Coordinates of C-alpha atoms and ligand atoms in Angstrom, one line a residue:
X1 CA -15.4 -13.8 106.1
X2 CA -16.9 -16.9 107.4
X3 CA -13.1 -19.4 107.2
X4 CA -11.9 -16.8 109.5
X5 CA -13.9 -16.6 111.8
X6 CA -14.0 -20.7 112.1
X7 CA -11.2 -20.7 112.8
X8 CA -11.3 -19.0 116.0
X9 CA -13.4 -19.8 117.5
X10 CA -11.4 -23.0 118.8
X11 CA -9.5 -20.2 120.2
X12 CA -12.3 -18.1 121.5
X13 CA -14.0 -21.6 123.9
X14 CA -10.5 -22.4 124.8
X15 CA -10.3 -18.5 126.3
X16 CA -14.0 -19.0 127.3
X17 CA -13.4 -22.2 128.6
X18 CA -16.3 -23.1 128.0
X19 CA -17.4 -26.6 127.9
X20 CA -18.7 -27.9 124.3
X21 CA -22.1 -28.9 124.1
X22 CA -22.5 -32.8 124.5
X23 CA -25.7 -34.1 125.2
X24 CA -28.3 -32.7 121.8
X25 CA -31.7 -33.8 123.7
X26 CA -31.3 -30.2 126.0
X27 CA -31.6 -27.4 125.1
X28 CA -28.2 -25.7 125.2
X29 CA -28.9 -22.2 128.0
X30 CA -25.2 -20.4 128.2
X31 CA -25.1 -17.0 125.9
X32 CA -23.9 -18.6 123.5
X33 CA -20.2 -17.9 122.1
X34 CA -20.1 -15.6 118.6
X35 CA -23.1 -13.1 120.1
X36 CA -22.1 -12.4 124.0
X37 CA -18.7 -10.9 121.2
X38 CA -21.2 -9.0 119.4
X39 CA -21.9 -4.6 119.8
X40 CA -24.7 -4.6 122.1
X41 CA -27.2 -2.9 121.2
X42 CA -27.3 -4.9 118.2
X43 CA -26.9 -2.9 114.5
X44 CA -29.5 -2.7 112.1
X45 CA -29.0 -4.7 109.1
X46 CA -28.6 -3.3 105.6
X47 CA -26.3 -0.2 107.0
X48 CA -25.9 2.3 104.8
X49 CA -22.8 3.0 103.7
X50 CA -22.0 -0.5 104.4
X51 CA -19.3 -0.2 106.6
X52 CA -15.4 -2.0 105.7
X53 CA -16.3 -4.8 107.3
X54 CA -18.9 -6.8 109.1
X55 CA -18.9 -9.9 111.5
X56 CA -21.5 -11.5 109.9
X57 CA -22.3 -13.6 112.9
X58 CA -23.5 -10.7 114.6
X59 CA -25.3 -9.1 111.9
X60 CA -27.7 -11.0 109.3
X61 CA -25.2 -9.9 105.6
X62 CA -25.0 -9.8 102.8
X63 CA -28.2 -11.0 103.2
X64 CA -30.2 -8.5 105.0
X65 CA -33.7 -7.7 104.5
X66 CA -35.5 -9.8 105.6
X67 CA -39.5 -10.8 104.6
X68 CA -42.7 -12.7 106.7
X69 CA -44.1 -14.3 103.8
X70 CA -47.7 -15.6 103.8
X71 CA -50.1 -17.2 101.9
X72 CA -54.3 -17.4 102.2
X73 CA -55.2 -20.4 100.5
X74 CA -58.9 -21.5 99.6
X75 CA -58.4 -24.2 96.7
X76 CA -57.9 -26.3 98.8
X77 CA -58.6 -24.2 102.1
X78 CA -56.2 -24.2 103.8
X79 CA -55.4 -23.6 107.7
X80 CA -57.8 -22.1 110.4
X81 CA -60.8 -20.2 108.7
X82 CA -59.8 -16.6 110.6
X83 CA -56.1 -16.7 109.7
X84 CA -53.9 -16.6 107.6
X85 CA -50.3 -18.9 107.4
X86 CA -47.1 -19.3 107.0
X87 CA -44.7 -19.5 103.6
X88 CA -41.6 -18.5 104.7
X89 CA -38.6 -16.1 106.5
X90 CA -37.1 -15.2 103.8
X91 CA -33.3 -13.1 103.2
X92 CA -33.2 -10.5 100.4
X93 CA -29.5 -9.5 100.0
X94 CA -30.0 -5.6 100.7
X95 CA -28.8 -4.6 97.3
X96 CA -31.7 -6.3 95.7
X97 CA -32.2 -10.0 94.8
X98 CA -31.8 -13.0 96.8
X99 CA -29.3 -16.0 97.0
X100 CA -30.8 -18.9 97.7
X101 CA -29.4 -22.9 98.3
X102 CA -26.9 -21.3 100.0
X103 CA -25.1 -24.7 101.7
X104 CA -25.7 -28.1 100.0
X105 CA -24.2 -29.7 103.4
X106 CA -27.0 -28.2 105.3
X107 CA -30.2 -29.2 103.5
X108 CA -32.2 -31.5 104.9
X109 CA -35.2 -33.8 103.7
X110 CA -37.4 -34.1 106.8
X111 CA -37.3 -30.9 109.3
X112 CA -39.6 -32.9 111.8
X113 CA -36.7 -35.6 112.6
X114 CA -34.0 -32.2 113.3
X115 CA -36.1 -30.6 115.5
X116 CA -37.6 -33.6 117.2
X117 CA -33.7 -34.7 117.9
X118 CA -32.9 -31.1 119.2
X119 CA -35.1 -31.4 122.0
X120 CA -38.6 -33.5 121.9
X121 CA -40.0 -31.5 124.4
X122 CA -39.2 -27.8 123.5
X123 CA -39.7 -28.7 119.9
X124 CA -43.2 -30.3 120.4
X125 CA -45.3 -27.5 120.7
X126 CA -43.3 -25.7 117.8
X127 CA -44.3 -28.5 115.5
X128 CA -48.1 -28.6 116.4
X129 CA -47.5 -24.7 116.1
X130 CA -46.6 -25.8 112.7
X131 CA -49.0 -28.9 111.9
X132 CA -51.8 -25.8 112.3
X133 CA -49.9 -22.7 110.2
X134 CA -47.6 -24.0 107.9
X135 CA -48.8 -25.8 105.8
X136 CA -48.3 -26.5 101.8
X137 CA -50.7 -27.1 99.0
X138 CA -49.8 -30.2 98.1
X139 CA -50.1 -32.1 101.6
X140 CA -46.6 -32.2 101.7
X141 CA -45.8 -29.4 104.9
X142 CA -42.5 -31.4 105.9
X143 CA -40.9 -31.4 102.1
X144 CA -42.5 -27.1 102.6
X145 CA -40.7 -27.1 106.2
X146 CA -37.2 -28.6 104.4
X147 CA -37.4 -26.5 101.4
X148 CA -38.3 -23.6 103.1
X149 CA -34.7 -24.2 105.2
X150 CA -32.9 -25.6 102.5
X151 CA -33.4 -22.8 99.6
X152 CA -34.0 -19.7 101.9
X153 CA -32.3 -20.7 105.7
X154 CA -29.5 -21.9 104.9
X155 CA -29.0 -18.0 103.5
X156 CA -29.1 -16.9 106.8
X157 CA -25.8 -15.5 107.6
X158 CA -26.1 -15.8 111.7
X159 CA -27.8 -19.2 110.6
X160 CA -24.3 -20.1 109.7
X161 CA -22.5 -23.0 111.4
X162 CA -19.4 -20.9 112.2
X163 CA -22.1 -18.7 114.3
X164 CA -22.6 -22.0 116.4
X165 CA -18.5 -22.8 117.7
X166 CA -19.6 -25.9 118.9
X167 CA -22.5 -26.9 119.8
X168 CA -24.8 -28.5 117.2
X169 CA -25.4 -27.3 114.1
X170 CA -29.1 -28.7 113.8
X171 CA -29.8 -25.3 116.5
X172 CA -30.0 -23.4 113.4
X173 CA -32.2 -25.3 112.3
X174 CA -34.0 -24.7 115.6
X175 CA -33.6 -21.1 115.5
X176 CA -35.0 -21.0 111.5
X177 CA -38.4 -21.7 112.4
X178 CA -38.2 -20.4 116.0
X179 CA -38.1 -17.1 114.5
X180 CA -40.2 -17.7 111.1
X181 CA -43.1 -19.0 113.3
X182 CA -43.0 -16.2 116.3
X183 CA -42.8 -13.0 113.8
X184 CA -45.6 -14.8 112.4
X185 CA -48.1 -14.5 115.1
X186 CA -47.1 -11.1 115.7
X187 CA -48.6 -10.2 111.6
X188 CA -52.2 -11.0 112.5
X189 CA -53.1 -10.1 108.9
X190 CA -56.5 -11.7 109.1
X191 CA -57.8 -9.6 111.5
X192 CA -55.9 -6.2 110.4
X193 CA -58.1 -7.0 107.7
X194 CA -60.8 -7.7 109.2
X195 CA -60.4 -4.1 111.4
X196 CA -60.3 -2.7 108.1
X197 CA -63.7 -4.0 107.3
X198 CA -62.3 -6.5 104.4
X199 CA -63.4 -9.7 104.6
X200 CA -63.4 -13.0 103.1
X201 CA -66.6 -13.0 101.1
X202 CA -67.7 -14.4 98.2
X203 CA -69.5 -11.1 96.3
X204 CA -66.9 -8.8 97.1
X205 CA -64.5 -7.4 95.6
X206 CA -61.8 -5.2 96.8
X207 CA -58.9 -2.9 95.8
X208 CA -55.4 -2.9 96.1
X209 CA -54.8 0.4 97.8
X210 CA -57.9 -1.0 100.1
X211 CA -55.8 -4.0 100.9
X212 CA -52.5 -1.9 101.4
X213 CA -54.3 1.1 103.7
X214 CA -55.1 -1.5 105.8
X215 CA -52.1 -2.9 107.1
X216 CA -50.1 0.6 106.4
X217 CA -52.4 1.4 109.2
X218 CA -52.2 -1.3 111.4
X219 CA -49.4 -1.4 114.2
X220 CA -47.1 -2.8 110.8
X221 CA -47.2 0.8 110.0
X222 CA -45.0 -0.2 106.5
X223 CA -46.6 -0.6 103.0
X224 CA -46.2 -4.4 102.1
X225 CA -46.2 -6.6 99.0
X226 CA -50.3 -8.2 98.1
X227 CA -49.3 -11.3 95.9
X228 CA -52.9 -12.6 93.6
X229 CA -53.2 -15.8 91.8
X230 CA -55.8 -15.3 89.0
X231 CA -57.1 -11.7 90.3
X232 CA -58.0 -13.9 93.5
X233 CA -55.8 -12.2 97.1
X234 CA -53.7 -14.2 97.4
X235 CA -50.5 -13.8 99.7
X236 CA -49.1 -11.0 101.6
X237 CA -45.3 -10.3 102.0
X238 CA -43.9 -7.6 105.1
X239 CA -40.3 -6.5 105.0
X240 CA -38.0 -6.5 107.9
X241 CA -34.9 -4.6 109.3
X242 CA -33.1 -7.7 111.6
X243 CA -31.1 -6.6 114.9
X244 CA -28.6 -8.6 116.0
X245 CA -28.8 -12.2 115.1
X246 CA -31.6 -14.3 114.8
X247 CA -29.0 -16.4 116.6
X248 CA -30.0 -16.0 120.2
X249 CA -33.1 -17.6 120.6
X250 CA -32.2 -20.1 124.3
X251 CA -29.6 -17.9 126.2
X252 CA -31.2 -17.5 128.8
X253 CA -29.4 -19.0 131.5
X254 CA -31.5 -18.4 134.0
X255 CA -34.7 -20.4 133.9
X256 CA -36.0 -23.7 132.5
X257 CA -37.1 -22.6 128.8
X258 CA -40.9 -23.7 128.5
X259 CA -41.9 -22.3 125.8
X260 CA -40.1 -22.5 121.9
X261 CA -41.4 -19.4 120.8
X262 CA -39.8 -15.6 121.8
X263 CA -42.8 -13.1 123.0
X264 CA -43.9 -10.2 120.1
X265 CA -41.7 -8.3 122.7
X266 CA -38.7 -9.7 121.5
X267 CA -39.9 -10.2 118.2
X268 CA -40.4 -6.6 117.9
X269 CA -37.0 -5.6 118.8
X270 CA -35.7 -7.7 116.5
X271 CA -37.6 -7.3 113.5
X272 CA -37.8 -3.9 112.1
X273 CA -40.5 -3.1 109.6
X274 CA -39.6 -1.8 107.1
X275 CA -40.8 -0.3 103.6
X276 CA -40.5 -3.2 100.7
X277 CA -38.2 -4.4 98.3
X278 CA -37.9 -5.8 94.9
X279 CA -40.7 -7.2 93.6
X280 CA -43.5 -5.5 93.5
X281 CA -47.6 -6.6 94.0
X282 CA -49.1 -8.4 91.0
X283 CA -52.8 -8.1 92.3
X284 CA -54.6 -5.8 90.2
X285 CA -56.1 -2.6 91.4
X286 CA -59.6 -3.2 91.7
X287 CA -61.7 -6.4 91.3
X288 CA -59.3 -8.0 94.0
X289 CA -61.4 -11.3 95.6
X290 CA -60.6 -12.1 99.0
X291 CA -62.5 -16.1 98.9
X292 CA -64.1 -17.2 102.1
X293 CA -61.4 -20.8 103.6
X294 CA -65.6 -22.1 103.9
X295 CA -69.1 -21.1 103.7
X296 CA -69.2 -18.9 106.6
X297 CA -65.8 -16.4 106.4
X298 CA -65.2 -15.8 109.9
X299 CA -67.5 -18.5 111.5
X300 CA -63.9 -20.6 111.6
X301 CA -62.4 -21.4 115.2
X302 CA -60.5 -18.4 116.0
X303 CA -56.7 -19.1 116.3
X304 CA -54.9 -19.2 119.7
X305 CA -54.0 -16.0 120.8
X306 CA -50.7 -15.0 119.5
X307 CA -49.3 -13.9 123.1
X308 CA -49.4 -16.8 125.5
X309 CA -47.6 -15.0 128.0
X310 CA -51.8 -13.0 128.3
X311 CA -53.9 -16.5 128.8
X312 CA -57.0 -16.2 127.7
X313 CA -58.6 -12.2 128.1
X314 CA -60.9 -13.7 131.0
X315 CA -62.6 -10.6 130.7
X316 CA -63.4 -8.9 133.8
X317 CA -67.5 -8.1 134.2
X318 CA -67.3 -5.9 137.4
X319 CA -65.7 -3.4 135.0
X320 CA -68.5 0.0 134.6
X321 CA -69.0 0.8 130.4
X322 CA -66.1 2.6 129.2
X323 CA -63.1 1.2 131.1
X324 CA -60.7 -1.7 129.7
X325 CA -61.4 -3.0 125.7
X326 CA -65.2 -3.7 124.7
X327 CA -66.8 -3.1 120.9
X328 CA -68.8 0.3 120.1
X329 CA -72.3 -2.2 118.4
X330 CA -74.9 0.3 116.7
X331 CA -78.2 0.8 117.8
X332 CA -80.7 2.2 114.8
X333 CA -83.5 4.5 116.6
X334 CA -86.5 3.4 115.6
X335 CA -89.6 5.3 117.2
X336 CA -92.1 2.5 116.7
X337 CA -90.4 0.7 119.0
X338 CA -92.5 1.6 122.5
X339 CA -89.7 0.0 125.1
X340 CA -86.0 -0.6 125.5
X341 CA -85.7 -4.6 125.5
X342 CA -87.7 -4.3 122.1
X343 CA -85.9 -2.0 120.5
X344 CA -82.1 -3.1 121.6
X345 CA -83.4 -7.3 120.3
X346 CA -84.6 -5.4 117.0
X347 CA -82.6 -2.5 116.1
X348 CA -79.1 -3.8 116.7
X349 CA -77.3 -3.7 113.8
X350 CA -73.2 -3.9 112.6
X351 CA -71.0 -1.7 115.0
X352 CA -67.7 0.6 114.4
X353 CA -64.6 -0.7 112.7
X354 CA -61.4 0.4 112.6
X355 CA -61.8 3.7 111.1
X356 CA -64.7 4.9 112.7
X357 CA -67.0 3.5 110.1
X358 CA -70.4 2.1 110.6
X359 CA -70.4 -1.6 109.0
X360 CA -73.0 -4.5 109.6
X361 CA -71.0 -7.7 108.3
X362 CA -68.0 -9.3 110.6
X363 CA -65.6 -8.1 113.3
X364 CA -65.9 -5.5 115.3
X365 CA -63.3 -3.2 116.2
X366 CA -62.1 -3.6 119.7
X367 CA -62.0 0.7 120.7
X368 CA -59.6 2.0 124.2
X369 CA -61.8 4.3 126.7
X370 CA -59.5 5.5 128.9
X371 CA -60.5 8.0 131.7
X372 CA -59.8 11.6 131.8
X373 CA -61.8 13.7 134.5
X374 CA -63.9 12.0 136.7
X375 CA -65.6 14.8 137.7
X376 CA -67.7 13.4 141.3
X377 CA -71.9 14.0 140.4
X378 CA -70.7 13.6 136.7
X379 CA -70.1 11.1 134.4
X380 CA -67.1 9.8 133.9
X381 CA -65.1 11.5 130.6
X382 CA -62.8 9.4 128.4
X383 CA -61.2 8.9 125.0
X384 CA -61.6 6.4 122.6
X385 CA -59.1 5.1 120.4
X386 CA -59.0 2.5 117.9
X387 CA -56.5 -0.4 118.3
X388 CA -53.9 1.6 116.5
X389 CA -55.5 5.1 116.9
X390 CA -57.0 7.9 118.4
X391 CA -60.8 8.9 117.7
X392 CA -62.0 12.3 117.4
X393 CA -65.1 13.9 116.3
X394 CA -63.8 16.2 113.6
X395 CA -64.8 19.4 114.2
X396 CA -65.5 20.9 110.3
X397 CA -67.6 17.5 109.7
X398 CA -68.8 16.5 112.4
X399 CA -67.6 12.7 111.5
X400 CA -66.2 9.8 113.4
X401 CA -63.0 9.3 112.9
X402 CA -60.4 7.3 114.2
X403 CA -57.0 8.4 112.6
X404 CA -53.2 7.9 113.2
X405 CA -53.6 11.2 111.4
X406 CA -54.6 13.3 114.3
X407 CA -53.5 14.5 117.7
X408 CA -56.6 15.6 118.6
X409 CA -58.7 13.0 120.7
X410 CA -62.4 14.1 121.6
X411 CA -63.8 13.5 124.9
X412 CA -67.0 11.5 124.9
X413 CA -69.4 11.1 128.5
X414 CA -72.1 8.3 128.7
X415 CA -75.2 8.9 129.5
X416 CA -76.6 9.7 133.3
X417 CA -79.6 6.5 133.3
X418 CA -77.9 4.3 131.0
X419 CA -74.0 4.2 131.2
X420 CA -73.5 2.3 128.4
X421 CA -74.5 4.4 125.8
X422 CA -72.3 6.9 124.1
X423 CA -72.5 10.9 124.6
X424 CA -70.8 13.1 122.6
X425 CA -72.1 17.3 124.1
X426 CA -74.3 16.0 126.0
X427 CA -75.9 13.8 123.5
X428 CA -76.3 10.7 123.4
X429 CA -78.3 10.8 118.9
X430 CA -75.5 9.8 116.4
X431 CA -76.3 10.3 112.8
X432 CA -76.0 8.4 109.2
X433 CA -76.9 8.6 105.7
X434 CA -77.9 5.5 105.8
X435 CA -78.1 2.1 107.0
X436 CA -74.9 0.2 105.8
X437 CA -75.8 -2.7 103.3
X438 CA -73.6 -5.9 103.7
X439 CA -70.6 -4.7 102.7
X440 CA -71.5 -1.6 103.2
X441 CA -69.4 1.1 105.6
X442 CA -71.0 4.0 106.1
X443 CA -69.7 7.6 108.0
X444 CA -71.0 8.5 111.5
X445 CA -71.5 12.1 113.1
X446 CA -72.4 13.9 116.4
X447 CA -74.8 15.8 114.2
X448 CA -77.4 16.1 111.6
X449 CA -76.1 17.3 108.9
X450 CA -78.7 20.7 109.0
X451 CA -81.3 17.6 108.8
X452 CA -80.2 15.7 106.0
X453 CA -78.9 13.4 107.6
X454 CA -82.0 10.3 108.7
X455 CA -81.1 7.8 110.2
X456 CA -80.3 8.3 114.0
X457 CA -78.2 5.9 115.8
X458 CA -77.2 4.7 120.0
X459 CA -73.8 3.8 120.3
X460 CA -73.6 0.8 123.1
X461 CA -70.7 0.1 125.5
X462 CA -69.9 -4.0 124.9
X463 CA -66.9 -4.7 127.3
X464 CA -64.4 -7.4 125.3
Ligands
NAG1 C1 -40.3 -11.8 127.0 O1 -39.1 -12.5 126.5 C2 -37.9 -12.1 127.2 C3 -37.1 -13.0 126.7 O2 -37.5 -14.3 127.1 C4 -38.8 -11.7 128.3 O3 -37.4 -11.0 129.3 C5 -39.2 -10.2 129.1 O4 -39.7 -10.8 130.0 C6 -40.5 -11.0 127.7 N1 -42.0 -10.1 128.5 C7 -43.1 -9.8 127.7 C8 -43.6 -9.2 128.3 O5 -43.0 -11.6 128.3
NAG2 C1 -63.8 -23.5 108.8 O1 -65.4 -23.5 107.8 C2 -66.6 -25.5 107.4 C3 -67.4 -25.0 107.5 O2 -68.6 -23.6 107.8 C4 -65.8 -25.8 109.2 O3 -66.4 -27.2 108.2 C5 -64.5 -26.0 109.6 O4 -64.2 -26.7 110.1 C6 -63.7 -24.2 109.7 N1 -62.8 -25.1 109.8 C7 -61.7 -24.3 110.6 C8 -60.5 -24.7 110.7 O5 -62.3 -23.8 111.7

């Protein structure tokens, strides 16, 4: 198949009157010869049943099931305290199992040099990102990059030299690292776990189902494979089908390429989440440790925003409360305290996390308030959703819940005197059975459970 493709290319390029790319110091900004001949819209990898013939430059085949694998390394700690790091981008065979080291002729020992030789200006940002997020336990990061390319990258059919015709075949190396890093930027495992209340800790233990559900109910929306080392969470594998070719990063001739990365929209068009194949989790069902990279989990430098197009969310302080995005901060109502300032200083305790639980430690979930009806002279009405799911007061239990499993969203309002205070059915008081302990996740309710719920709360909107 590949030799057939190769032999086609001189003919194709002369037919299309394309000039070979002479200057390898420039990225090619013309449409690739081959992908322009591919079906549009691009097909999804691992079609079933497999068609009689597949153009392996247009579709990743026979290795069409992709894994984006990430490390959580704590000894020694690698990378930012609040981010997982990249292991690799691996093509598995559609039929199961995987090929490896598919082309010795394209093995490299110095990926940094290869990338720099393609275009130092554009690959500078790529290499800086890899220096921060693609790290080897033994400190030889460049060696890990080479290993990942040699073992896995060379098995990606759409990165075959035959798919690059007269162009610099090292562009395949660039395409591999661009896709691996861009995909990683859309899979922020640390934040997804943190928003489900799962934070690195020296003491806390987590169950495998807790970890799995956190990712399954994130934008990824599919099961992933967690891997452990001596009962410690160490790795996660995300699984994808791939639409079309990975040979398409720089085919926009209309403007100068300014960033080596693909934006999230493009990544999500190419990589389509799918169920895991092959190796299963080797983590115990419960008692899993997720150790901090430092003594101050979550206290490290936050990772740079993955979407560089939306530059550092310069929050607009003029927005009224319960507009746009914010955190829901919990205040315990203590009748002994006389004034509001004293109350707020002394009783703020934690906030709501993604599924609607009350939690003291770690990251507050980002909620979105969406105006429902504006009734002049009255407080605006709005609905709330956490990052991924609508929130509602469960009519059966009175519990505040944010879950994809519901199609219902409750309508909330705010207090007429203090518009930062959440109100439901004209009451600003919410209830809980107890104040959470350090790693406790506590349900909150809109009613007092016939007097059984002892803790009274107020929930405040803090814009984020
Ligand atoms: C993402 O990148 C594509 C291709 O460069 C571009 O057409 C699109 O407008 C970008 N989308 C966003 C949201 O920046
Ligand atoms: C991680 O935390 C440790 C201890 O607080 C600190 O020394 C280190 O600089 C942090 N690293 C990053 C990347 O934030």
